[in-house]
Amino acid sequence: MREPFESFSSDLLSLASAPFVTPLAEEIAADVLARFLRYIRIDTQSNVASSMYPSTAKQLILSRMLVEELREIGLEDAHLTEHGYVFATLPGSVAEPVVGLLAHVDTSTECSGEGVSPILHESYRGEVIVLPGDLSQVIDPADTPELAARVGHDIVTSDGTTLLGADDKAGVAEIMAAVAWLARHPEIAHAPVRIGFTVDEEVARGTVHFDLDEFGAALAYTLDGSGFGVLEYESFSAKEVTITIQGRGTHPGTAKGKLVSSLKLAADLVAALPRDGLSPETTEGREGFVHPSRFSGTAEETTLVFIVRDHDDAKLDEHVALLRRLADDVVAREPRARVQFDVEFQYPNMGQSIEQHPRVVAAAVEAYRRIGVEAVFEPIRGGTDGSRLSAAGLPTPNLFTGGQDYHSLREWASVQDMAAAAAMIVELVQVWAEPEL
Ligand SMILES: [Zn+2]
């Protein structure tokens, strides 16, 4: 265990002798880390219950800081849009295509992001990391192979009482450091870059007001992935099903033969779901699921909300059909009950749109290759800002950031992996200024 980061901030630039993937990654590492530590200290948690946009005003504290820093870098058009997005342009040595780089400033609602106190575990030796603010928060390399593989790296964690915020401030810091490096190196040929820092991604409203024309990119990448080398261009397709069961409430003392409890009917419906599959807790990879996310009601009326997910649209519809059968069964068994069944489309699998633009993925694969990494394709078990943007016509795969174990108190990130991601971004915008591969 090491001291809280403040106590050895003077050592910031003397990172351990850990492996960097390229000389550029080594050169850029200190800037990525300094920015990352600056950004994670600002609480930017979004709030699903809020009706404001962005859902919390505190996100704008970081957004405004990013505008200032972008202007200092020399991106004179950096500004906050009326909905709180940061947009800025780094002109290129060629006129097109304009490459978008996106990350979100907000953090997950699952853990507090207030008062983040980062700890730098320099030159990690492979030990169990016990977080000092809450000794029950332990990162054990025995069950975290990604950590076991990072002996020699400099690892950043929180003190265990908050999340770290690498999701997605690692992405923000990497884009900022890459753009700053490119601005300092006008001799490097690269495509024009459009930077976009969004809000409210964690509450699934990240692109509600995102104006594609105003952004003006032909293609984009979110820096919002996780493990080193992973490249994601397929997401879940997502629907939400709301089942409202109407029973008959009566005074329980005189209810014989009259009461129809919608709560019990709803419980039967949930109990009828498969136990050995089709749930988040029993599936992985490309397996979809049906997940009861909210259950609320009285004897009179109960509302069940399910999220339904699959990478395959036909299977997604089968999962919805299963819920419809279970809802029909409720009325078949209890004709006095009434059931309403509503399906809301949430987001499409972005693979359908991105596959029409193969060069967008090929360029990323090439950028990964230039930092010495073979891209690993993984389907996202969720959505990103890129899911909706891709469907709206801006093909937007998701690139790795080096952050790990997101949305938890044990979230951690490797400085070397974050530096690799920043170096990869510098390579990527150069690839786009070259003749087609
Ligand atoms: Zn994220």
mmCIF file with all atom_site columns, N, CA and C in Angstrom, residues 241-249 260-272 294-306 323-342:
data_model
loop_
_atom_site.group_PDB
_atom_site.id
_atom_site.type_symbol
_atom_site.label_atom_id
_atom_site.label_alt_id
_atom_site.label_comp_id
_atom_site.label_asym_id
_atom_site.label_entity_id
_atom_site.label_seq_id
_atom_site.pdbx_PDB_ins_code
_atom_site.Cartn_x
_atom_site.Cartn_y
_atom_site.Cartn_z
_atom_site.occupancy
_atom_site.B_iso_or_equiv
_atom_site.pdbx_formal_charge
_atom_site.auth_seq_id
_atom_site.auth_comp_id
_atom_site.auth_asym_id
_atom_site.auth_atom_id
_atom_site.pdbx_PDB_model_num
ATOM 1   N N  . VAL A 1 241 ? -39.341 -3.136  -21.875 1.00 0.00 ? 241 VAL A N  1
ATOM 2   C CA . VAL A 1 241 ? -40.728 -3.606  -21.847 1.00 0.00 ? 241 VAL A CA 1
ATOM 3   C C  . VAL A 1 241 ? -41.342 -3.234  -20.499 1.00 0.00 ? 241 VAL A C  1
ATOM 4   N N  . THR A 1 242 ? -42.485 -2.578  -20.546 1.00 0.00 ? 242 THR A N  1
ATOM 5   C CA . THR A 1 242 ? -43.200 -2.245  -19.309 1.00 0.00 ? 242 THR A CA 1
ATOM 6   C C  . THR A 1 242 ? -44.498 -3.039  -19.279 1.00 0.00 ? 242 THR A C  1
ATOM 7   N N  . ILE A 1 243 ? -44.665 -3.858  -18.250 1.00 0.00 ? 243 ILE A N  1
ATOM 8   C CA . ILE A 1 243 ? -45.884 -4.654  -18.086 1.00 0.00 ? 243 ILE A CA 1
ATOM 9   C C  . ILE A 1 243 ? -46.637 -4.102  -16.876 1.00 0.00 ? 243 ILE A C  1
ATOM 10  N N  . THR A 1 244 ? -47.849 -3.626  -17.120 1.00 0.00 ? 244 THR A N  1
ATOM 11  C CA . THR A 1 244 ? -48.665 -3.087  -16.026 1.00 0.00 ? 244 THR A CA 1
ATOM 12  C C  . THR A 1 244 ? -49.808 -4.058  -15.771 1.00 0.00 ? 244 THR A C  1
ATOM 13  N N  . ILE A 1 245 ? -49.868 -4.587  -14.566 1.00 0.00 ? 245 ILE A N  1
ATOM 14  C CA . ILE A 1 245 ? -50.898 -5.565  -14.210 1.00 0.00 ? 245 ILE A CA 1
ATOM 15  C C  . ILE A 1 245 ? -51.910 -4.898  -13.297 1.00 0.00 ? 245 ILE A C  1
ATOM 16  N N  . GLN A 1 246 ? -53.154 -4.960  -13.725 1.00 0.00 ? 246 GLN A N  1
ATOM 17  C CA . GLN A 1 246 ? -54.242 -4.367  -12.956 1.00 0.00 ? 246 GLN A CA 1
ATOM 18  C C  . GLN A 1 246 ? -54.942 -5.489  -12.204 1.00 0.00 ? 246 GLN A C  1
ATOM 19  N N  . GLY A 1 247 ? -54.953 -5.417  -10.881 1.00 0.00 ? 247 GLY A N  1
ATOM 20  C CA . GLY A 1 247 ? -55.698 -6.407  -10.081 1.00 0.00 ? 247 GLY A CA 1
ATOM 21  C C  . GLY A 1 247 ? -56.962 -5.781  -9.541  1.00 0.00 ? 247 GLY A C  1
ATOM 22  N N  . ARG A 1 248 ? -57.410 -6.265  -8.370  1.00 0.00 ? 248 ARG A N  1
ATOM 23  C CA . ARG A 1 248 ? -58.574 -5.651  -7.713  1.00 0.00 ? 248 ARG A CA 1
ATOM 24  C C  . ARG A 1 248 ? -58.251 -5.523  -6.242  1.00 0.00 ? 248 ARG A C  1
ATOM 25  N N  . GLY A 1 249 ? -58.069 -4.296  -5.792  1.00 0.00 ? 249 GLY A N  1
ATOM 26  C CA . GLY A 1 249 ? -57.789 -4.072  -4.381  1.00 0.00 ? 249 GLY A CA 1
ATOM 27  C C  . GLY A 1 249 ? -59.078 -4.007  -3.587  1.00 0.00 ? 249 GLY A C  1
ATOM 28  N N  . VAL A 1 260 ? -57.920 -9.434  -5.985  1.00 0.00 ? 260 VAL A N  1
ATOM 29  C CA . VAL A 1 260 ? -56.998 -9.980  -6.995  1.00 0.00 ? 260 VAL A CA 1
ATOM 30  C C  . VAL A 1 260 ? -55.703 -9.184  -6.847  1.00 0.00 ? 260 VAL A C  1
ATOM 31  N N  . SER A 1 261 ? -54.686 -9.827  -6.277  1.00 0.00 ? 261 SER A N  1
ATOM 32  C CA . SER A 1 261 ? -53.450 -9.100  -5.980  1.00 0.00 ? 261 SER A CA 1
ATOM 33  C C  . SER A 1 261 ? -52.548 -9.014  -7.207  1.00 0.00 ? 261 SER A C  1
ATOM 34  N N  . SER A 1 262 ? -52.401 -7.823  -7.721  1.00 0.00 ? 262 SER A N  1
ATOM 35  C CA . SER A 1 262 ? -51.516 -7.657  -8.890  1.00 0.00 ? 262 SER A CA 1
ATOM 36  C C  . SER A 1 262 ? -50.064 -7.929  -8.505  1.00 0.00 ? 262 SER A C  1
ATOM 37  N N  . LEU A 1 263 ? -49.719 -7.691  -7.220  1.00 0.00 ? 263 LEU A N  1
ATOM 38  C CA . LEU A 1 263 ? -48.344 -7.968  -6.771  1.00 0.00 ? 263 LEU A CA 1
ATOM 39  C C  . LEU A 1 263 ? -48.018 -9.455  -6.905  1.00 0.00 ? 263 LEU A C  1
ATOM 40  N N  . LYS A 1 264 ? -48.990 -10.307 -6.487  1.00 0.00 ? 264 LYS A N  1
ATOM 41  C CA . LYS A 1 264 ? -48.736 -11.755 -6.567  1.00 0.00 ? 264 LYS A CA 1
ATOM 42  C C  . LYS A 1 264 ? -48.671 -12.218 -8.024  1.00 0.00 ? 264 LYS A C  1
ATOM 43  N N  . LEU A 1 265 ? -49.527 -11.649 -8.862  1.00 0.00 ? 265 LEU A N  1
ATOM 44  C CA . LEU A 1 265 ? -49.484 -12.029 -10.284 1.00 0.00 ? 265 LEU A CA 1
ATOM 45  C C  . LEU A 1 265 ? -48.157 -11.610 -10.904 1.00 0.00 ? 265 LEU A C  1
ATOM 46  N N  . ALA A 1 266 ? -47.666 -10.424 -10.515 1.00 0.00 ? 266 ALA A N  1
ATOM 47  C CA . ALA A 1 266 ? -46.384 -9.944  -11.044 1.00 0.00 ? 266 ALA A CA 1
ATOM 48  C C  . ALA A 1 266 ? -45.237 -10.827 -10.548 1.00 0.00 ? 266 ALA A C  1
ATOM 49  N N  . ALA A 1 267 ? -45.330 -11.229 -9.270  1.00 0.00 ? 267 ALA A N  1
ATOM 50  C CA . ALA A 1 267 ? -44.278 -12.102 -8.724  1.00 0.00 ? 267 ALA A CA 1
ATOM 51  C C  . ALA A 1 267 ? -44.254 -13.440 -9.469  1.00 0.00 ? 267 ALA A C  1
ATOM 52  N N  . ASP A 1 268 ? -45.460 -13.979 -9.789  1.00 0.00 ? 268 ASP A N  1
ATOM 53  C CA . ASP A 1 268 ? -45.531 -15.226 -10.562 1.00 0.00 ? 268 ASP A CA 1
ATOM 54  C C  . ASP A 1 268 ? -44.858 -15.047 -11.923 1.00 0.00 ? 268 ASP A C  1
ATOM 55  N N  . LEU A 1 269 ? -45.101 -13.908 -12.537 1.00 0.00 ? 269 LEU A N  1
ATOM 56  C CA . LEU A 1 269 ? -44.523 -13.652 -13.861 1.00 0.00 ? 269 LEU A CA 1
ATOM 57  C C  . LEU A 1 269 ? -42.991 -13.659 -13.772 1.00 0.00 ? 269 LEU A C  1
ATOM 58  N N  . VAL A 1 270 ? -42.452 -12.961 -12.779 1.00 0.00 ? 270 VAL A N  1
ATOM 59  C CA . VAL A 1 270 ? -40.986 -12.915 -12.626 1.00 0.00 ? 270 VAL A CA 1
ATOM 60  C C  . VAL A 1 270 ? -40.458 -14.314 -12.324 1.00 0.00 ? 270 VAL A C  1
ATOM 61  N N  . ALA A 1 271 ? -41.214 -15.074 -11.484 1.00 0.00 ? 271 ALA A N  1
ATOM 62  C CA . ALA A 1 271 ? -40.758 -16.418 -11.110 1.00 0.00 ? 271 ALA A CA 1
ATOM 63  C C  . ALA A 1 271 ? -40.766 -17.368 -12.309 1.00 0.00 ? 271 ALA A C  1
ATOM 64  N N  . ALA A 1 272 ? -41.554 -17.049 -13.331 1.00 0.00 ? 272 ALA A N  1
ATOM 65  C CA . ALA A 1 272 ? -41.640 -17.926 -14.503 1.00 0.00 ? 272 ALA A CA 1
ATOM 66  C C  . ALA A 1 272 ? -40.493 -17.705 -15.487 1.00 0.00 ? 272 ALA A C  1
ATOM 67  N N  . ARG A 1 294 ? -37.181 -2.904  -12.641 1.00 0.00 ? 294 ARG A N  1
ATOM 68  C CA . ARG A 1 294 ? -37.977 -2.200  -11.617 1.00 0.00 ? 294 ARG A CA 1
ATOM 69  C C  . ARG A 1 294 ? -39.267 -2.971  -11.365 1.00 0.00 ? 294 ARG A C  1
ATOM 70  N N  . PHE A 1 295 ? -39.694 -3.001  -10.123 1.00 0.00 ? 295 PHE A N  1
ATOM 71  C CA . PHE A 1 295 ? -40.892 -3.734  -9.700  1.00 0.00 ? 295 PHE A CA 1
ATOM 72  C C  . PHE A 1 295 ? -41.562 -2.858  -8.656  1.00 0.00 ? 295 PHE A C  1
ATOM 73  N N  . SER A 1 296 ? -42.724 -2.320  -8.971  1.00 0.00 ? 296 SER A N  1
ATOM 74  C CA . SER A 1 296 ? -43.352 -1.455  -7.974  1.00 0.00 ? 296 SER A CA 1
ATOM 75  C C  . SER A 1 296 ? -44.865 -1.559  -8.088  1.00 0.00 ? 296 SER A C  1
ATOM 76  N N  . GLY A 1 297 ? -45.555 -1.482  -6.974  1.00 0.00 ? 297 GLY A N  1
ATOM 77  C CA . GLY A 1 297 ? -47.001 -1.513  -7.085  1.00 0.00 ? 297 GLY A CA 1
ATOM 78  C C  . GLY A 1 297 ? -47.721 -1.714  -5.777  1.00 0.00 ? 297 GLY A C  1
ATOM 79  N N  . THR A 1 298 ? -49.004 -1.953  -5.922  1.00 0.00 ? 298 THR A N  1
ATOM 80  C CA . THR A 1 298 ? -49.922 -2.232  -4.805  1.00 0.00 ? 298 THR A CA 1
ATOM 81  C C  . THR A 1 298 ? -50.776 -3.409  -5.252  1.00 0.00 ? 298 THR A C  1
ATOM 82  N N  . ALA A 1 299 ? -51.658 -3.868  -4.390  1.00 0.00 ? 299 ALA A N  1
ATOM 83  C CA . ALA A 1 299 ? -52.557 -4.952  -4.789  1.00 0.00 ? 299 ALA A CA 1
ATOM 84  C C  . ALA A 1 299 ? -53.332 -4.562  -6.048  1.00 0.00 ? 299 ALA A C  1
ATOM 85  N N  . GLU A 1 300 ? -53.684 -3.307  -6.129  1.00 0.00 ? 300 GLU A N  1
ATOM 86  C CA . GLU A 1 300 ? -54.505 -2.819  -7.247  1.00 0.00 ? 300 GLU A CA 1
ATOM 87  C C  . GLU A 1 300 ? -53.732 -2.841  -8.568  1.00 0.00 ? 300 GLU A C  1
ATOM 88  N N  . GLU A 1 301 ? -52.509 -2.308  -8.529  1.00 0.00 ? 301 GLU A N  1
ATOM 89  C CA . GLU A 1 301 ? -51.770 -2.195  -9.793  1.00 0.00 ? 301 GLU A CA 1
ATOM 90  C C  . GLU A 1 301 ? -50.270 -2.355  -9.561  1.00 0.00 ? 301 GLU A C  1
ATOM 91  N N  . THR A 1 302 ? -49.627 -3.159  -10.389 1.00 0.00 ? 302 THR A N  1
ATOM 92  C CA . THR A 1 302 ? -48.180 -3.354  -10.287 1.00 0.00 ? 302 THR A CA 1
ATOM 93  C C  . THR A 1 302 ? -47.540 -3.125  -11.648 1.00 0.00 ? 302 THR A C  1
ATOM 94  N N  . THR A 1 303 ? -46.421 -2.435  -11.616 1.00 0.00 ? 303 THR A N  1
ATOM 95  C CA . THR A 1 303 ? -45.687 -2.168  -12.850 1.00 0.00 ? 303 THR A CA 1
ATOM 96  C C  . THR A 1 303 ? -44.340 -2.878  -12.799 1.00 0.00 ? 303 THR A C  1
ATOM 97  N N  . LEU A 1 304 ? -44.080 -3.650  -13.834 1.00 0.00 ? 304 LEU A N  1
ATOM 98  C CA . LEU A 1 304 ? -42.800 -4.342  -13.988 1.00 0.00 ? 304 LEU A CA 1
ATOM 99  C C  . LEU A 1 304 ? -42.091 -3.743  -15.197 1.00 0.00 ? 304 LEU A C  1
ATOM 100 N N  . VAL A 1 305 ? -40.833 -3.328  -15.000 1.00 0.00 ? 305 VAL A N  1
ATOM 101 C CA . VAL A 1 305 ? -40.057 -2.816  -16.131 1.00 0.00 ? 305 VAL A CA 1
ATOM 102 C C  . VAL A 1 305 ? -38.903 -3.786  -16.392 1.00 0.00 ? 305 VAL A C  1
ATOM 103 N N  . PHE A 1 306 ? -38.794 -4.239  -17.627 1.00 0.00 ? 306 PHE A N  1
ATOM 104 C CA . PHE A 1 306 ? -37.720 -5.144  -18.028 1.00 0.00 ? 306 PHE A CA 1
ATOM 105 C C  . PHE A 1 306 ? -36.831 -4.455  -19.051 1.00 0.00 ? 306 PHE A C  1
ATOM 106 N N  . LEU A 1 323 ? -41.729 -12.462 -23.020 1.00 0.00 ? 323 LEU A N  1
ATOM 107 C CA . LEU A 1 323 ? -42.384 -11.637 -21.993 1.00 0.00 ? 323 LEU A CA 1
ATOM 108 C C  . LEU A 1 323 ? -43.871 -11.471 -22.300 1.00 0.00 ? 323 LEU A C  1
ATOM 109 N N  . ARG A 1 324 ? -44.182 -11.332 -23.588 1.00 0.00 ? 324 ARG A N  1
ATOM 110 C CA . ARG A 1 324 ? -45.591 -11.174 -23.964 1.00 0.00 ? 324 ARG A CA 1
ATOM 111 C C  . ARG A 1 324 ? -46.381 -12.439 -23.607 1.00 0.00 ? 324 ARG A C  1
ATOM 112 N N  . ARG A 1 325 ? -45.789 -13.626 -23.847 1.00 0.00 ? 325 ARG A N  1
ATOM 113 C CA . ARG A 1 325 ? -46.461 -14.886 -23.477 1.00 0.00 ? 325 ARG A CA 1
ATOM 114 C C  . ARG A 1 325 ? -46.696 -14.952 -21.970 1.00 0.00 ? 325 ARG A C  1
ATOM 115 N N  . LEU A 1 326 ? -45.652 -14.572 -21.210 1.00 0.00 ? 326 LEU A N  1
ATOM 116 C CA . LEU A 1 326 ? -45.789 -14.620 -19.750 1.00 0.00 ? 326 LEU A CA 1
ATOM 117 C C  . LEU A 1 326 ? -46.874 -13.647 -19.282 1.00 0.00 ? 326 LEU A C  1
ATOM 118 N N  . ALA A 1 327 ? -46.969 -12.501 -19.961 1.00 0.00 ? 327 ALA A N  1
ATOM 119 C CA . ALA A 1 327 ? -48.009 -11.525 -19.602 1.00 0.00 ? 327 ALA A CA 1
ATOM 120 C C  . ALA A 1 327 ? -49.395 -12.079 -19.949 1.00 0.00 ? 327 ALA A C  1
ATOM 121 N N  . ASP A 1 328 ? -49.489 -12.750 -21.104 1.00 0.00 ? 328 ASP A N  1
ATOM 122 C CA . ASP A 1 328 ? -50.770 -13.355 -21.496 1.00 0.00 ? 328 ASP A CA 1
ATOM 123 C C  . ASP A 1 328 ? -51.182 -14.451 -20.513 1.00 0.00 ? 328 ASP A C  1
ATOM 124 N N  . ASP A 1 329 ? -50.186 -15.200 -20.008 1.00 0.00 ? 329 ASP A N  1
ATOM 125 C CA . ASP A 1 329 ? -50.470 -16.274 -19.049 1.00 0.00 ? 329 ASP A CA 1
ATOM 126 C C  . ASP A 1 329 ? -51.132 -15.735 -17.784 1.00 0.00 ? 329 ASP A C  1
ATOM 127 N N  . VAL A 1 330 ? -50.737 -14.519 -17.386 1.00 0.00 ? 330 VAL A N  1
ATOM 128 C CA . VAL A 1 330 ? -51.306 -13.916 -16.172 1.00 0.00 ? 330 VAL A CA 1
ATOM 129 C C  . VAL A 1 330 ? -52.824 -13.813 -16.315 1.00 0.00 ? 330 VAL A C  1
ATOM 130 N N  . VAL A 1 331 ? -53.256 -13.307 -17.462 1.00 0.00 ? 331 VAL A N  1
ATOM 131 C CA . VAL A 1 331 ? -54.692 -13.114 -17.677 1.00 0.00 ? 331 VAL A CA 1
ATOM 132 C C  . VAL A 1 331 ? -55.390 -14.453 -17.904 1.00 0.00 ? 331 VAL A C  1
ATOM 133 N N  . ALA A 1 332 ? -54.661 -15.398 -18.529 1.00 0.00 ? 332 ALA A N  1
ATOM 134 C CA . ALA A 1 332 ? -55.253 -16.716 -18.768 1.00 0.00 ? 332 ALA A CA 1
ATOM 135 C C  . ALA A 1 332 ? -55.584 -17.392 -17.432 1.00 0.00 ? 332 ALA A C  1
ATOM 136 N N  . ARG A 1 333 ? -54.713 -17.182 -16.425 1.00 0.00 ? 333 ARG A N  1
ATOM 137 C CA . ARG A 1 333 ? -54.944 -17.826 -15.124 1.00 0.00 ? 333 ARG A CA 1
ATOM 138 C C  . ARG A 1 333 ? -55.920 -17.042 -14.259 1.00 0.00 ? 333 ARG A C  1
ATOM 139 N N  . GLU A 1 334 ? -55.975 -15.738 -14.473 1.00 0.00 ? 334 GLU A N  1
ATOM 140 C CA . GLU A 1 334 ? -56.808 -14.879 -13.622 1.00 0.00 ? 334 GLU A CA 1
ATOM 141 C C  . GLU A 1 334 ? -57.542 -13.868 -14.519 1.00 0.00 ? 334 GLU A C  1
ATOM 142 N N  . PRO A 1 335 ? -58.683 -14.300 -15.053 1.00 0.00 ? 335 PRO A N  1
ATOM 143 C CA . PRO A 1 335 ? -59.375 -13.462 -16.046 1.00 0.00 ? 335 PRO A CA 1
ATOM 144 C C  . PRO A 1 335 ? -59.825 -12.112 -15.490 1.00 0.00 ? 335 PRO A C  1
ATOM 145 N N  . ARG A 1 336 ? -59.888 -11.980 -14.146 1.00 0.00 ? 336 ARG A N  1
ATOM 146 C CA . ARG A 1 336 ? -60.295 -10.681 -13.595 1.00 0.00 ? 336 ARG A CA 1
ATOM 147 C C  . ARG A 1 336 ? -59.163 -9.648  -13.664 1.00 0.00 ? 336 ARG A C  1
ATOM 148 N N  . ALA A 1 337 ? -57.939 -10.119 -13.934 1.00 0.00 ? 337 ALA A N  1
ATOM 149 C CA . ALA A 1 337 ? -56.812 -9.185  -14.040 1.00 0.00 ? 337 ALA A CA 1
ATOM 150 C C  . ALA A 1 337 ? -56.767 -8.594  -15.448 1.00 0.00 ? 337 ALA A C  1
ATOM 151 N N  . ARG A 1 338 ? -56.116 -7.439  -15.550 1.00 0.00 ? 338 ARG A N  1
ATOM 152 C CA . ARG A 1 338 ? -55.891 -6.803  -16.858 1.00 0.00 ? 338 ARG A CA 1
ATOM 153 C C  . ARG A 1 338 ? -54.396 -6.565  -16.995 1.00 0.00 ? 338 ARG A C  1
ATOM 154 N N  . VAL A 1 339 ? -53.889 -6.750  -18.195 1.00 0.00 ? 339 VAL A N  1
ATOM 155 C CA . VAL A 1 339 ? -52.456 -6.552  -18.405 1.00 0.00 ? 339 VAL A CA 1
ATOM 156 C C  . VAL A 1 339 ? -52.235 -5.620  -19.583 1.00 0.00 ? 339 VAL A C  1
ATOM 157 N N  . GLN A 1 340 ? -51.371 -4.648  -19.357 1.00 0.00 ? 340 GLN A N  1
ATOM 158 C CA . GLN A 1 340 ? -50.960 -3.777  -20.468 1.00 0.00 ? 340 GLN A CA 1
ATOM 159 C C  . GLN A 1 340 ? -49.489 -4.028  -20.756 1.00 0.00 ? 340 GLN A C  1
ATOM 160 N N  . PHE A 1 341 ? -49.151 -4.096  -22.037 1.00 0.00 ? 341 PHE A N  1
ATOM 161 C CA . PHE A 1 341 ? -47.806 -4.492  -22.456 1.00 0.00 ? 341 PHE A CA 1
ATOM 162 C C  . PHE A 1 341 ? -47.264 -3.409  -23.390 1.00 0.00 ? 341 PHE A C  1
ATOM 163 N N  . ASP A 1 342 ? -46.193 -2.724  -22.958 1.00 0.00 ? 342 ASP A N  1
ATOM 164 C CA . ASP A 1 342 ? -45.630 -1.639  -23.783 1.00 0.00 ? 342 ASP A CA 1
ATOM 165 C C  . ASP A 1 342 ? -44.151 -1.915  -24.069 1.00 0.00 ? 342 ASP A C  1
#
